[in-house]
Structures are given as C-alpha cells and as structure tokens.
Amino acid sequence: MSNTVPSLPVFLRLLDRPVLVAGAGHVASRRVDRLLAAGARVTVVAPTAQARIREWADAGRLTWHARAAVAADVDGQLLVFAITDDGDTNAMLAKAAAARNVLVQRADDAAGSDFLVPAVVQRDALQIAISSDGHAPTLARILRTRLDAWIPRAYGDLARLAGEFRDRVKTRLPRQARARFWLRVLDGPIAEKVFSGRMTEARADLDDALSHPEAALPTRGEVYLVGGGPGDPDLLTSRALRLMQRADVVLHDSLIAPAILEMANPDAERIHVGKRAARHTLPQEDINALMVRLAGEGKRVLRLKGGDPFVFGRGGEEIAQLAEAGIAFQVVPGITAASGCAAYAGIPLTHRDYAQSVTFVTGHLKAGELELPWGQLAQRGQTVVFFMAVKSLPIICEKLRAHGLAADWPAALVIEGTTVRQRLIVGSLTDLPARVASEVVQGPALLIVGEVVRLNETLGWFRPDSNTDTQA
Ligand code: SAH
C-alpha cells in the first residue's frame, strides 16, 4: 500500500464472518473485544494468551489455538490481524493473506496493511472513526478524546430514536420530503428533548409530526437560558457550547466576555441587552418580553448570562414569563463567579479546618444601604462571598467588624477572575478597603471573606503573565 494514496473508510458488518487474530497480547485482546461485539467468528492463534482471551475461549465465544501461527491459518478467513510480537510471523501471514486475497492488518507495519483500525468515538449505533492513515495514530487518539468530550452521550439515543421511526418515515413520506423531515427532527426541538433526557416526550412529538407530515414540523421557538461561566471560555460546559452554536439570536449582557460571545453561532443575530450598574440598555421587563416575542417567531433564542443563571442572575424571573407564555426553554448551569474566582485564586470555599459552610450574598446597594443578616455573616467557621461588592466594600468590612469579626479577619477581592486580566487584592477587614481604593478597579469583582483566604499564599496557582506585578 502506498502511503500517499488515501485509504477508503468503510464500516464492516462482520456478523458470523470468520476473522483470524494472530497474537494474544494487549492489542489483540482489544481487537478481539470489538470483533466479538461486532459478532465476528473469531479464531485466535498464539502460544500463550492474555487472561481475557482465555476466558472468552473457555466460554466458547472464540476458538483459541495455543501454538504459533502458520500460513494455513489464513485459509477461509475474511480478515486477518497479524499482530504478534514477532515481525517475521506477521510478514509470513501478510504474504499468505495476499496470496489468498484476504485482507490483512499488521500491527508493526501500517504501510504493509490492507486496512487500518481507526480510533472510534461511539454513541450506540453512531460511530465516528478517525484515522491518520498510519501517519500519526496518537494524533487520531488525541482527536478521538476531544470529540468524545464534545459530542453529547445522548446522540446515541437520538440515533436510536431515528432508527425506530425509519421504516415508518419511509412509507409515509416521499423521498424528497424525507431528508427535510429528518433534518428538522435531528436538529430541532425534538433532538433537544432527547439531549435533555425527555425521551418519552421526544418520541410522542416525533409520532405527532409523522401523523401530520403535510402540516410540516412546527418550527417552534425555544429559549436557552445558558450560564456562560465567569470569563475563561474553557469553563463553558459542552451543553452551553452546543446550544450557543445552534442559536438564531443571542441576547447577552456586558458581563459576557467577548471571547465567549465569539463562540456562538457566527450567523446568529446578537442583541446587547445589558446592564452594567448605571448603563442600563434594556429594562428587565423588556428583555423578558423580547425573548417571548423572538421565540414566538420560531427562533432559537440564546439568553447568555455570566456565571450561573440562577445565581444573582435574575434567571428565575426571565423564565417565569416564558413558562407563562408556554414557550419551551431549558436552563444550562454555568460555573458561578464564586467557584470560578475561588478556584483561580487558590481559595477553597470550604475547608475542614476553616470553613464548614459558604454563603453567597449580594453586596448591591439599595439607596446606599445594605440590608443583610450581619449577625449571621459575622460568624466564624464559614466563608462569605459577596457579589457586586466593589462600591459597598467599605460598608461590608465595617459591618462585619461591628458584628464581631476580628480586625485582621482575612478578606480578598478577585477582579476579573478566571481571565488573563485577573487581579487579586488580599488584606483584612481593616485594610482591604484602602488597598482597593488605591487601585483602579474595572470589571466585575468578587469579595471573599473568611480564613480560607489565607490559603491563597500556598494554593495560588493562576498567575497570568500580564499581572504578576499586581499580586498583593
Ligand atoms: N450569575 C453570575 C453573577 C451575576 S451578578 C454568577 O453566577 O457568577 C454580577 C457579579 O458577579 C459581579 O458584580 C461580580 O461580583 C461577580 N462576577 C461575575 N464575573 C466575575 C468575574 N469574572 N470576576 C469577579 N467577579 C465576577
């Protein structure tokens, strides 16, 4: 086989087909595993065999000849895996196979193989095979891992559901209509139901759609309320990413990092709806109404929020109106700034010795006031995380001291956490406000109060290049 001519990818159906595996080591047992799963009639030839292969032989699932392979073993086989440790044996088998027009794979010689075994991402019936044509098997495996992380498990369920309906769709719909029908099913609300675990509903919808094919599938709009995490695009969940790429319209606030916004469907319309303390662009009621309208028009609306939508994100209010209007929606959790900042600042939110609980509170001032249960927040043995607390920082520190926390009680401000611009200002309830006041704080910031803050000295690990000088 020439290395410059590409191979032809095929998926072989091997049920009851004879396959020879010469060799019984590690690789062989992996191959045999897959061959048995594919229903092949497997013969293994090798003087000694791995435990798994011996067990399969004992259970009658394959035939094992405990001896060295000979040319005659190739007779009557459809495929041969020449994967012994011995190059000469492999070469002998390859020659015997070529003489009999049997396809052979050599473990030690990709160029001398008729076929290669790809790295596979599997979701039930759905298989994605990756091959480098023998040039870089490790690269194929790296890609396999990436795809595996990226492709939802539920794609297998989707394939299975489609399989269940395939014959009915065939008899019911003319050829041209079929492809369109499947496209809508496999890339629309029905698929989304499968992905979010609502298999029964999905099946009913599909049944419904097939009973009224002339009515075409309703292009029902839906809303994805998605947490975009604290800033680092790597912290998006795979579900967030998938829905971002399916959206027709993106509604976002100022808190969403441009790098994250870039990952949304490039063809989607983008509407900036938001909200940075003073600079209101759209009042909340208008955002809610806008979502109802867009989804009503049949659009897939992505409502992208910073952090987690249900943590100081008014996510609950936004979907209340959708629920009322009967519009389908799903909520995708995001990494809240509290855990993102804590992780990237090296400050564990709980710790067996210092904090048995953690509380998230808002530091947002209402008419210059902050009404919080200060008595509780000033208890020792806990961590308190204040969102939206830059302006109220002096008040917070003063109140906590007034309610009993020590003057040197540790506190830290994490600014633009998890991004390359992350800054950390560490101090105490007494000196933190002055330290912060002496710096220009732009961008979102989170206040963490508690003894766990001290752990940053030993556990801090994230030091983006541009900011090493500002570590307090
Ligand atoms: N739903 C969001 C919070 C929205 S409230 C979440 O779960 O994270 C907005 C506040 O979140 C900001 O004022 C700030 O206190 C905090 N915040 C969000 N992103 C941040 C970041 N990257 N660094 C520090 N604080 C952040």
CSV table of C-alpha atoms and ligand atoms in Angstrom, one decimal:
chain,number,residue,atom,x,y,z
A,1,MET,CA,0.0,0.0,0.0
A,2,SER,CA,1.4,3.4,-0.9
A,3,ASN,CA,1.4,5.9,1.9
A,4,THR,CA,0.4,8.8,-0.3
A,5,VAL,CA,-2.9,7.2,-1.6
A,6,PRO,CA,-5.7,7.7,0.9
A,7,SER,CA,-7.5,4.6,2.2
A,8,LEU,CA,-11.2,4.2,1.8
A,9,PRO,CA,-13.1,4.4,5.1
A,10,VAL,CA,-15.8,1.7,5.5
A,11,PHE,CA,-17.6,0.2,8.4
A,12,LEU,CA,-17.6,-3.6,8.1
A,13,ARG,CA,-20.5,-5.7,9.2
A,14,LEU,CA,-18.9,-8.8,10.5
A,15,LEU,CA,-21.7,-10.9,11.9
A,16,ASP,CA,-20.8,-14.6,11.6
A,17,ARG,CA,-17.8,-13.7,9.4
A,18,PRO,CA,-14.5,-15.6,10.0
A,19,VAL,CA,-11.7,-13.5,11.3
A,20,LEU,CA,-8.2,-14.6,12.3
A,21,VAL,CA,-6.3,-12.9,15.1
A,22,ALA,CA,-2.7,-14.0,15.3
A,23,GLY,CA,-1.3,-12.8,18.6
A,24,ALA,CA,-2.8,-12.6,22.1
A,25,GLY,CA,-1.3,-9.7,23.9
A,26,HIS,CA,-2.8,-6.4,24.9
A,27,VAL,CA,-3.6,-5.1,21.4
A,28,ALA,CA,-5.0,-8.4,20.3
A,29,SER,CA,-7.4,-8.6,23.3
A,30,ARG,CA,-8.7,-5.1,22.5
A,31,ARG,CA,-9.2,-6.1,18.9
A,32,VAL,CA,-10.9,-9.3,19.9
A,33,ASP,CA,-13.2,-7.4,22.2
A,34,ARG,CA,-14.5,-5.3,19.4
A,35,LEU,CA,-14.7,-8.1,16.9
A,36,LEU,CA,-16.8,-10.2,19.3
A,37,ALA,CA,-19.1,-7.2,19.9
A,38,ALA,CA,-19.5,-7.0,16.1
A,39,GLY,CA,-20.5,-10.7,16.1
A,40,ALA,CA,-17.5,-11.9,14.2
A,41,ARG,CA,-16.5,-15.6,14.3
A,42,VAL,CA,-13.0,-15.2,15.9
A,43,THR,CA,-10.1,-17.6,15.8
A,44,VAL,CA,-7.1,-16.6,17.9
A,45,VAL,CA,-3.7,-18.3,17.2
A,46,ALA,CA,-1.0,-17.7,19.8
A,47,PRO,CA,1.2,-19.9,22.0
A,48,THR,CA,0.1,-18.1,25.1
A,49,ALA,CA,-2.9,-15.8,25.6
A,50,GLN,CA,-4.0,-13.0,28.0
A,51,ALA,CA,-6.5,-13.9,30.7
A,52,ARG,CA,-9.4,-12.3,28.9
A,53,ILE,CA,-8.8,-14.2,25.7
A,54,ARG,CA,-8.5,-17.5,27.7
A,55,GLU,CA,-11.8,-16.7,29.4
A,56,TRP,CA,-13.5,-16.0,26.1
A,57,ALA,CA,-12.2,-19.3,24.8
A,58,ASP,CA,-13.4,-21.1,27.9
A,59,ALA,CA,-16.8,-19.5,27.4
A,60,GLY,CA,-17.0,-20.7,23.8
A,61,ARG,CA,-17.0,-17.3,22.4
A,62,LEU,CA,-14.0,-17.8,20.3
A,63,THR,CA,-11.6,-20.5,19.2
A,64,TRP,CA,-8.0,-20.4,20.5
A,65,HIS,CA,-5.2,-22.5,19.1
A,66,ALA,CA,-2.3,-22.5,21.6
A,67,ARG,CA,0.5,-22.6,19.1
A,68,ALA,CA,2.4,-20.3,16.7
A,69,ALA,CA,0.5,-19.2,13.6
A,70,VAL,CA,1.1,-20.9,10.2
A,71,ALA,CA,0.2,-19.8,6.7
A,72,ALA,CA,-2.6,-22.3,6.5
A,73,ASP,CA,-4.4,-20.5,9.3
A,74,VAL,CA,-5.3,-17.8,6.8
A,75,ASP,CA,-7.4,-20.2,4.7
A,76,GLY,CA,-11.1,-19.4,4.7
A,77,GLN,CA,-10.7,-16.2,6.6
A,78,LEU,CA,-12.2,-12.9,5.6
A,79,LEU,CA,-9.8,-10.7,7.6
A,80,VAL,CA,-6.5,-11.3,9.3
A,81,PHE,CA,-5.0,-9.4,12.1
A,82,ALA,CA,-1.3,-10.1,12.1
A,83,ILE,CA,-0.5,-8.7,15.5
A,84,THR,CA,2.0,-11.0,17.1
A,85,ASP,CA,5.2,-9.7,18.7
A,86,ASP,CA,7.2,-11.3,16.0
A,87,GLY,CA,7.8,-9.3,12.8
A,88,ASP,CA,8.7,-12.4,10.8
A,89,THR,CA,5.4,-14.2,11.7
A,90,ASN,CA,3.5,-11.1,10.8
A,91,ALA,CA,5.3,-10.8,7.5
A,92,MET,CA,4.6,-14.5,6.8
A,93,LEU,CA,0.9,-14.1,7.5
A,94,ALA,CA,0.7,-11.0,5.3
A,95,LYS,CA,2.3,-12.9,2.5
A,96,ALA,CA,-0.1,-15.8,2.9
A,97,ALA,CA,-3.1,-13.4,3.1
A,98,ALA,CA,-2.0,-11.6,-0.1
A,99,ALA,CA,-1.7,-14.9,-1.9
A,100,ARG,CA,-5.3,-15.8,-1.0
A,101,ASN,CA,-6.8,-12.3,-1.5
A,102,VAL,CA,-7.5,-12.0,2.2
A,103,LEU,CA,-7.3,-8.5,3.8
A,104,VAL,CA,-4.6,-8.2,6.5
A,105,GLN,CA,-3.6,-5.7,9.1
A,106,ARG,CA,-0.1,-5.7,10.5
A,107,ALA,CA,0.4,-4.1,13.9
A,108,ASP,CA,4.0,-3.4,13.1
A,109,ASP,CA,3.6,-2.0,9.6
A,110,ALA,CA,0.9,0.4,8.7
A,111,ALA,CA,2.2,0.7,5.1
A,112,GLY,CA,2.1,-3.1,4.7
A,113,SER,CA,-1.5,-3.3,5.9
A,114,ASP,CA,-4.6,-3.6,3.7
A,115,PHE,CA,-6.7,-1.9,6.3
A,116,LEU,CA,-6.2,0.1,9.5
A,117,VAL,CA,-8.3,0.2,12.6
A,118,PRO,CA,-9.4,3.7,13.4
A,119,ALA,CA,-9.8,5.4,16.7
A,120,VAL,CA,-13.6,5.4,17.4
A,121,VAL,CA,-16.0,7.7,19.2
A,122,GLN,CA,-19.1,5.6,19.8
A,123,ARG,CA,-22.6,6.6,20.8
A,124,ASP,CA,-24.6,3.4,20.4
A,125,ALA,CA,-25.1,2.9,16.7
A,126,LEU,CA,-23.5,6.2,15.9
A,127,GLN,CA,-19.7,5.7,15.3
A,128,ILE,CA,-17.2,8.3,14.3
A,129,ALA,CA,-14.0,6.8,13.0
A,130,ILE,CA,-10.7,8.7,12.9
A,131,SER,CA,-7.7,7.7,11.0
A,132,SER,CA,-4.4,9.3,10.2
A,133,ASP,CA,-3.8,6.5,7.6
A,134,GLY,CA,-1.0,5.2,9.7
A,135,HIS,CA,0.9,8.5,9.8
A,136,ALA,CA,0.1,9.5,13.4
A,137,PRO,CA,-2.1,7.1,15.4
A,138,THR,CA,-1.5,9.2,18.5
A,139,LEU,CA,-2.9,12.2,16.8
A,140,ALA,CA,-6.0,10.2,15.9
A,141,ARG,CA,-6.4,9.2,19.5
A,142,ILE,CA,-6.0,12.8,20.7
A,143,LEU,CA,-8.8,13.9,18.4
A,144,ARG,CA,-10.8,11.0,19.5
A,145,THR,CA,-10.6,12.2,23.1
A,146,ARG,CA,-11.6,15.8,22.1
A,147,LEU,CA,-14.6,14.6,20.1
A,148,ASP,CA,-15.6,12.3,22.8
A,149,ALA,CA,-15.7,15.1,25.3
A,150,TRP,CA,-17.6,17.3,22.9
A,151,ILE,CA,-20.3,15.0,21.5
A,152,PRO,CA,-23.2,14.5,23.9
A,153,ARG,CA,-23.8,11.0,25.1
A,154,ALA,CA,-27.4,11.4,24.0
A,155,TYR,CA,-26.5,11.4,20.3
A,156,GLY,CA,-26.7,7.6,20.6
A,157,ASP,CA,-30.3,7.9,21.9
A,158,LEU,CA,-31.1,10.3,19.1
A,159,ALA,CA,-29.8,7.8,16.5
A,160,ARG,CA,-31.8,5.0,18.2
A,161,LEU,CA,-35.0,7.1,18.2
A,162,ALA,CA,-34.4,7.8,14.5
A,163,GLY,CA,-33.9,4.1,13.9
A,164,GLU,CA,-37.2,3.3,15.5
A,165,PHE,CA,-39.1,5.6,13.1
A,166,ARG,CA,-37.0,5.0,10.0
A,167,ASP,CA,-39.3,2.5,8.3
A,168,ARG,CA,-42.5,4.4,9.1
A,169,VAL,CA,-41.0,7.6,7.7
A,170,LYS,CA,-40.0,5.7,4.6
A,171,THR,CA,-43.5,4.5,3.9
A,172,ARG,CA,-45.2,7.7,5.0
A,173,LEU,CA,-43.1,10.4,3.2
A,174,PRO,CA,-41.9,10.7,-0.4
A,175,ARG,CA,-38.2,10.7,-0.9
A,176,GLN,CA,-37.6,14.5,-1.1
A,177,ALA,CA,-39.7,15.2,1.9
A,178,ARG,CA,-37.8,12.6,4.0
A,179,ALA,CA,-34.5,14.4,4.2
A,180,ARG,CA,-36.1,17.6,5.1
A,181,PHE,CA,-38.2,15.9,7.8
A,182,TRP,CA,-35.1,14.3,9.3
A,183,LEU,CA,-33.2,17.5,9.3
A,184,ARG,CA,-35.8,19.2,11.3
A,185,VAL,CA,-36.2,16.3,13.7
A,186,LEU,CA,-32.5,15.7,14.2
A,187,ASP,CA,-31.6,19.4,14.5
A,188,GLY,CA,-34.6,20.8,16.2
A,189,PRO,CA,-36.7,20.8,19.4
A,190,ILE,CA,-37.2,17.0,19.2
A,191,ALA,CA,-33.5,16.5,19.3
A,192,GLU,CA,-33.2,19.0,22.2
A,193,LYS,CA,-35.7,16.9,24.1
A,194,VAL,CA,-33.6,13.8,23.6
A,195,PHE,CA,-30.5,15.7,24.8
A,196,SER,CA,-32.2,16.9,27.9
A,197,GLY,CA,-33.4,13.4,28.8
A,198,ARG,CA,-37.0,13.8,27.8
A,199,MET,CA,-37.1,10.7,25.6
A,200,THR,CA,-40.8,9.9,26.0
A,201,GLU,CA,-41.8,13.4,25.1
A,202,ALA,CA,-39.5,13.3,22.1
A,203,ARG,CA,-41.0,10.1,20.9
A,204,ALA,CA,-44.5,11.5,21.2
A,205,ASP,CA,-43.5,14.6,19.3
A,206,LEU,CA,-42.0,12.6,16.6
A,207,ASP,CA,-45.0,10.4,16.4
A,208,ASP,CA,-47.1,13.5,16.2
A,209,ALA,CA,-45.0,15.1,13.5
A,210,LEU,CA,-45.2,12.0,11.4
A,211,SER,CA,-49.0,11.8,11.7
A,212,HIS,CA,-49.3,15.3,10.2
A,213,PRO,CA,-46.4,15.5,7.8
A,214,GLU,CA,-48.3,17.8,5.5
A,215,ALA,CA,-48.5,20.3,8.3
A,216,ALA,CA,-44.7,20.4,8.2
A,217,LEU,CA,-43.0,20.3,11.6
A,218,PRO,CA,-43.9,23.4,13.5
A,219,THR,CA,-40.8,25.5,13.8
A,220,ARG,CA,-41.4,26.2,17.5
A,221,GLY,CA,-39.1,28.7,19.0
A,222,GLU,CA,-37.3,28.0,22.3
A,223,VAL,CA,-35.2,29.7,24.7
A,224,TYR,CA,-31.9,28.5,26.1
A,225,LEU,CA,-31.0,30.2,29.4
A,226,VAL,CA,-27.3,29.5,29.5
A,227,GLY,CA,-24.7,30.2,32.1
A,228,GLY,CA,-21.5,31.4,30.3
A,229,GLY,CA,-19.3,31.0,33.3
A,230,PRO,CA,-17.1,33.6,34.9
A,231,GLY,CA,-14.9,34.6,31.9
A,232,ASP,CA,-12.5,31.9,30.8
A,233,PRO,CA,-14.0,30.4,27.7
A,234,ASP,CA,-12.6,27.0,28.6
A,235,LEU,CA,-15.1,26.9,31.5
A,236,LEU,CA,-18.1,26.7,29.3
A,237,THR,CA,-20.0,23.4,29.6
A,238,SER,CA,-20.3,21.3,26.4
A,239,ARG,CA,-24.0,21.7,26.5
A,240,ALA,CA,-23.6,25.5,26.7
A,241,LEU,CA,-21.3,25.4,23.7
A,242,ARG,CA,-23.7,23.2,21.7
A,243,LEU,CA,-26.7,25.4,22.3
A,244,MET,CA,-24.6,28.5,21.6
A,245,GLN,CA,-23.8,27.1,18.2
A,246,ARG,CA,-27.5,26.3,17.4
A,247,ALA,CA,-28.9,29.7,18.3
A,248,ASP,CA,-30.6,32.1,15.8
A,249,VAL,CA,-30.5,35.0,18.2
A,250,VAL,CA,-28.1,35.8,21.1
A,251,LEU,CA,-29.2,38.0,23.9
A,252,HIS,CA,-26.2,38.9,26.2
A,253,ASP,CA,-25.2,41.4,28.9
A,254,SER,CA,-22.0,43.2,29.4
A,255,LEU,CA,-20.7,40.6,31.7
A,256,ILE,CA,-20.1,38.1,28.9
A,257,ALA,CA,-16.5,38.0,27.7
A,258,PRO,CA,-16.1,38.8,24.0
A,259,ALA,CA,-14.1,35.5,23.7
A,260,ILE,CA,-17.1,33.6,24.8
A,261,LEU,CA,-19.5,35.5,22.6
A,262,GLU,CA,-17.3,34.7,19.7
A,263,MET,CA,-18.0,31.0,20.2
A,264,ALA,CA,-21.8,31.5,19.5
A,265,ASN,CA,-23.1,30.8,16.0
A,266,PRO,CA,-21.5,33.4,13.8
A,267,ASP,CA,-24.7,33.8,11.8
A,268,ALA,CA,-26.8,34.5,14.8
A,269,GLU,CA,-28.2,37.9,15.4
A,270,ARG,CA,-26.6,39.5,18.6
A,271,ILE,CA,-28.6,41.7,20.8
A,272,HIS,CA,-26.8,43.5,23.7
A,273,VAL,CA,-29.4,43.8,26.4
A,274,GLY,CA,-27.4,44.6,29.2
A,275,LYS,CA,-26.9,46.0,32.3
A,276,ARG,CA,-23.8,47.3,33.9
A,277,ALA,CA,-24.7,49.1,37.1
A,278,ALA,CA,-25.5,52.5,35.7
A,279,ARG,CA,-25.7,52.0,32.0
A,280,HIS,CA,-29.0,50.2,31.5
A,281,THR,CA,-29.7,49.4,27.9
A,282,LEU,CA,-32.9,47.5,28.3
A,283,PRO,CA,-35.0,47.2,31.4
A,284,GLN,CA,-35.6,43.6,32.7
A,285,GLU,CA,-39.3,43.6,31.6
A,286,ASP,CA,-38.3,44.5,28.1
A,287,ILE,CA,-35.7,41.6,28.0
A,288,ASN,CA,-38.4,39.2,29.1
A,289,ALA,CA,-40.9,40.5,26.5
A,290,LEU,CA,-38.2,40.4,23.8
A,291,MET,CA,-37.5,36.7,24.5
A,292,VAL,CA,-41.2,35.8,24.4
A,293,ARG,CA,-41.5,37.7,21.0
A,294,LEU,CA,-38.4,36.2,19.4
A,295,ALA,CA,-39.3,32.6,20.5
A,296,GLY,CA,-42.8,33.3,19.3
A,297,GLU,CA,-41.4,34.0,15.9
A,298,GLY,CA,-40.0,30.5,15.9
A,299,LYS,CA,-36.4,31.5,16.7
A,300,ARG,CA,-33.9,29.6,18.9
A,301,VAL,CA,-33.0,32.3,21.4
A,302,LEU,CA,-29.9,32.0,23.4
A,303,ARG,CA,-30.0,34.0,26.6
A,304,LEU,CA,-26.4,34.0,27.7
A,305,LYS,CA,-25.7,35.1,31.2
A,306,GLY,CA,-22.4,35.5,33.1
A,307,GLY,CA,-21.6,32.8,35.6
A,308,ASP,CA,-24.7,30.7,36.6
A,309,PRO,CA,-28.1,32.0,35.5
A,310,PHE,CA,-29.6,31.1,38.8
A,311,VAL,CA,-27.0,32.8,41.0
A,312,PHE,CA,-27.8,36.6,41.2
A,313,GLY,CA,-28.7,36.4,37.5
A,314,ARG,CA,-32.4,37.0,37.6
A,315,GLY,CA,-32.7,33.8,35.6
A,316,GLY,CA,-35.7,32.8,37.5
A,317,GLU,CA,-37.6,36.0,36.6
A,318,GLU,CA,-36.7,35.6,32.9
A,319,ILE,CA,-38.0,32.2,32.5
A,320,ALA,CA,-41.1,32.8,34.6
A,321,GLN,CA,-42.5,34.8,31.8
A,322,LEU,CA,-41.6,32.2,29.3
A,323,ALA,CA,-43.3,29.5,31.3
A,324,GLU,CA,-46.4,31.7,31.5
A,325,ALA,CA,-46.4,32.2,27.7
A,326,GLY,CA,-46.0,28.4,27.2
A,327,ILE,CA,-42.6,28.8,25.4
A,328,ALA,CA,-40.2,25.9,25.6
A,329,PHE,CA,-37.0,26.6,27.5
A,330,GLN,CA,-34.1,24.9,29.1
A,331,VAL,CA,-31.6,26.1,31.7
A,332,VAL,CA,-27.9,25.3,31.4
A,333,PRO,CA,-25.9,25.9,34.6
A,334,GLY,CA,-22.7,27.7,34.4
A,335,ILE,CA,-19.7,28.0,36.7
A,336,THR,CA,-20.6,30.8,39.0
A,337,ALA,CA,-18.1,33.6,39.6
A,338,ALA,CA,-17.9,32.3,43.2
A,339,SER,CA,-16.4,29.0,42.3
A,340,GLY,CA,-14.5,30.3,39.3
A,341,CYS,CA,-12.8,33.1,41.2
A,342,ALA,CA,-12.2,30.8,44.2
A,343,ALA,CA,-10.5,28.2,42.1
A,344,TYR,CA,-8.4,30.6,40.1
A,345,ALA,CA,-7.4,32.5,43.2
A,346,GLY,CA,-6.4,29.3,45.1
A,347,ILE,CA,-9.0,30.0,47.8
A,348,PRO,CA,-11.1,26.9,48.7
A,349,LEU,CA,-14.6,28.0,49.6
A,350,THR,CA,-14.9,25.4,52.3
A,351,HIS,CA,-12.2,23.7,54.3
A,352,ARG,CA,-12.4,21.2,57.1
A,353,ASP,CA,-10.3,23.4,59.4
A,354,TYR,CA,-11.6,26.9,58.5
A,355,ALA,CA,-15.0,26.9,56.9
A,356,GLN,CA,-17.8,24.4,57.3
A,357,SER,CA,-20.2,26.4,55.2
A,358,VAL,CA,-20.2,29.0,52.4
A,359,THR,CA,-22.7,31.8,51.8
A,360,PHE,CA,-23.3,33.8,48.6
A,361,VAL,CA,-24.7,37.2,49.2
A,362,THR,CA,-25.3,40.3,47.2
A,363,GLY,CA,-23.4,43.5,48.0
A,364,HIS,CA,-25.6,45.5,45.8
A,365,LEU,CA,-26.6,48.7,47.5
A,366,LYS,CA,-30.2,49.8,47.6
A,367,ALA,CA,-30.5,53.6,48.1
A,368,GLY,CA,-27.0,53.5,49.6
A,369,GLU,CA,-28.0,50.8,52.1
A,370,LEU,CA,-27.2,47.2,52.5
A,371,GLU,CA,-29.7,45.2,54.5
A,372,LEU,CA,-28.1,41.8,55.3
A,373,PRO,CA,-28.2,39.4,58.2
A,374,TRP,CA,-24.9,40.8,59.6
A,375,GLY,CA,-25.1,38.7,62.8
A,376,GLN,CA,-25.0,35.5,60.7
A,377,LEU,CA,-22.5,36.7,58.2
A,378,ALA,CA,-20.1,37.7,61.0
A,379,GLN,CA,-20.0,34.1,62.4
A,380,ARG,CA,-16.6,32.4,62.3
A,381,GLY,CA,-16.1,29.0,60.7
A,382,GLN,CA,-17.6,30.0,57.3
A,383,THR,CA,-16.8,31.7,54.1
A,384,VAL,CA,-18.9,34.6,52.8
A,385,VAL,CA,-18.8,35.5,49.1
A,386,PHE,CA,-20.1,39.0,48.2
A,387,PHE,CA,-21.2,39.6,44.6
A,388,MET,CA,-21.4,43.2,43.3
A,389,ALA,CA,-19.5,44.4,46.2
A,390,VAL,CA,-16.9,46.9,45.0
A,391,LYS,CA,-18.9,50.0,45.9
A,392,SER,CA,-20.2,48.6,49.2
A,393,LEU,CA,-16.8,47.1,50.2
A,394,PRO,CA,-16.1,49.7,53.0
A,395,ILE,CA,-19.6,49.2,54.4
A,396,ILE,CA,-19.3,45.4,54.3
A,397,CYS,CA,-16.0,45.4,56.1
A,398,GLU,CA,-17.2,47.8,58.7
A,399,LYS,CA,-20.4,45.9,59.4
A,400,LEU,CA,-18.6,42.6,59.7
A,401,ARG,CA,-16.2,44.1,62.3
A,402,ALA,CA,-19.0,45.8,64.2
A,403,HIS,CA,-20.8,42.4,64.4
A,404,GLY,CA,-17.8,40.7,66.0
A,405,LEU,CA,-15.2,39.6,63.4
A,406,ALA,CA,-11.6,40.4,64.2
A,407,ALA,CA,-9.8,43.4,62.8
A,408,ASP,CA,-7.4,41.1,61.0
A,409,TRP,CA,-10.0,38.7,59.6
A,410,PRO,CA,-8.9,37.9,56.1
A,411,ALA,CA,-10.7,39.2,53.0
A,412,ALA,CA,-9.8,39.3,49.3
A,413,LEU,CA,-11.1,41.0,46.2
A,414,VAL,CA,-10.9,39.0,43.0
A,415,ILE,CA,-11.1,41.2,40.0
A,416,GLU,CA,-12.0,39.8,36.5
A,417,GLY,CA,-11.5,36.4,37.9
A,418,THR,CA,-10.5,33.5,35.6
A,419,THR,CA,-9.5,35.8,32.8
A,420,VAL,CA,-6.0,36.8,31.8
A,421,ARG,CA,-6.6,40.1,33.5
A,422,GLN,CA,-7.4,38.5,36.8
A,423,ARG,CA,-6.2,40.5,39.8
A,424,LEU,CA,-6.2,39.6,43.4
A,425,ILE,CA,-6.1,42.0,46.3
A,426,VAL,CA,-5.6,40.3,49.6
A,427,GLY,CA,-6.0,42.0,53.0
A,428,SER,CA,-8.0,42.1,56.2
A,429,LEU,CA,-11.4,43.7,57.1
A,430,THR,CA,-9.4,46.7,58.3
A,431,ASP,CA,-7.0,47.3,55.4
A,432,LEU,CA,-8.7,45.9,52.3
A,433,PRO,CA,-10.9,48.9,51.6
A,434,ALA,CA,-7.9,51.2,51.5
A,435,ARG,CA,-5.9,48.8,49.4
A,436,VAL,CA,-8.7,48.5,46.9
A,437,ALA,CA,-9.3,52.3,46.8
A,438,SER,CA,-5.7,52.8,45.8
A,439,GLU,CA,-6.2,50.7,42.7
A,440,VAL,CA,-8.4,51.3,39.7
A,441,VAL,CA,-11.0,48.5,39.8
A,442,GLN,CA,-12.6,48.0,36.5
A,443,GLY,CA,-14.6,45.0,35.5
A,444,PRO,CA,-16.5,42.6,37.8
A,445,ALA,CA,-15.1,41.8,41.2
A,446,LEU,CA,-15.9,39.4,43.9
A,447,LEU,CA,-15.3,39.7,47.6
A,448,ILE,CA,-14.3,36.6,49.6
A,449,VAL,CA,-14.3,36.8,53.4
A,450,GLY,CA,-13.0,34.1,55.7
A,451,GLU,CA,-9.9,32.3,56.9
A,452,VAL,CA,-9.7,30.3,53.7
A,453,VAL,CA,-8.4,33.5,52.0
A,454,ARG,CA,-5.0,32.8,53.7
A,455,LEU,CA,-4.6,29.6,51.9
A,456,ASN,CA,-4.0,31.6,48.7
A,457,GLU,CA,-0.4,32.0,49.8
A,458,THR,CA,0.2,28.3,49.3
A,459,LEU,CA,-2.5,27.3,46.9
A,460,GLY,CA,-2.5,30.3,44.4
A,461,TRP,CA,-1.5,28.9,41.0
A,462,PHE,CA,-3.1,31.1,38.4
A,463,ARG,CA,-0.8,33.9,37.6
A,464,PRO,CA,-1.4,35.3,34.1
A,465,ASP,CA,1.7,36.9,32.7
A,466,SER,CA,0.4,40.4,32.4
A,467,ASN,CA,-0.5,40.7,36.1
A,468,THR,CA,2.2,39.1,38.2
A,469,ASP,CA,3.2,42.6,39.4
A,470,THR,CA,-0.2,43.4,40.9
A,471,GLN,CA,-0.4,40.4,43.3
A,472,ALA,CA,-0.8,42.0,46.7
B,1,SAH,N1,-24.7,35.0,37.6
B,1,SAH,C1,-23.4,35.5,37.9
B,1,SAH,C2,-23.4,36.6,38.9
B,1,SAH,C3,-24.1,37.9,38.3
B,1,SAH,S1,-24.0,39.2,39.3
B,1,SAH,C4,-22.6,34.3,38.5
B,1,SAH,O1,-23.1,33.2,38.8
B,1,SAH,O2,-21.4,34.5,38.6
B,1,SAH,C5,-22.6,40.0,38.7
B,1,SAH,C6,-21.5,39.9,39.8
B,1,SAH,O3,-20.8,38.7,39.6
B,1,SAH,C7,-20.4,40.9,39.6
B,1,SAH,O4,-20.7,42.2,40.1
B,1,SAH,C8,-19.2,40.3,40.3
B,1,SAH,O5,-19.4,40.4,41.7
B,1,SAH,C9,-19.5,38.8,40.0
B,1,SAH,N2,-18.6,38.4,38.9
B,1,SAH,C10,-19.0,37.9,37.7
B,1,SAH,N3,-18.0,37.5,36.9
B,1,SAH,C11,-16.9,37.8,37.7
B,1,SAH,C12,-15.5,37.6,37.4
B,1,SAH,N4,-15.0,37.1,36.3
B,1,SAH,N5,-14.6,38.0,38.4
B,1,SAH,C13,-15.1,38.5,39.6
B,1,SAH,N6,-16.4,38.7,39.8
B,1,SAH,C14,-17.3,38.3,38.9
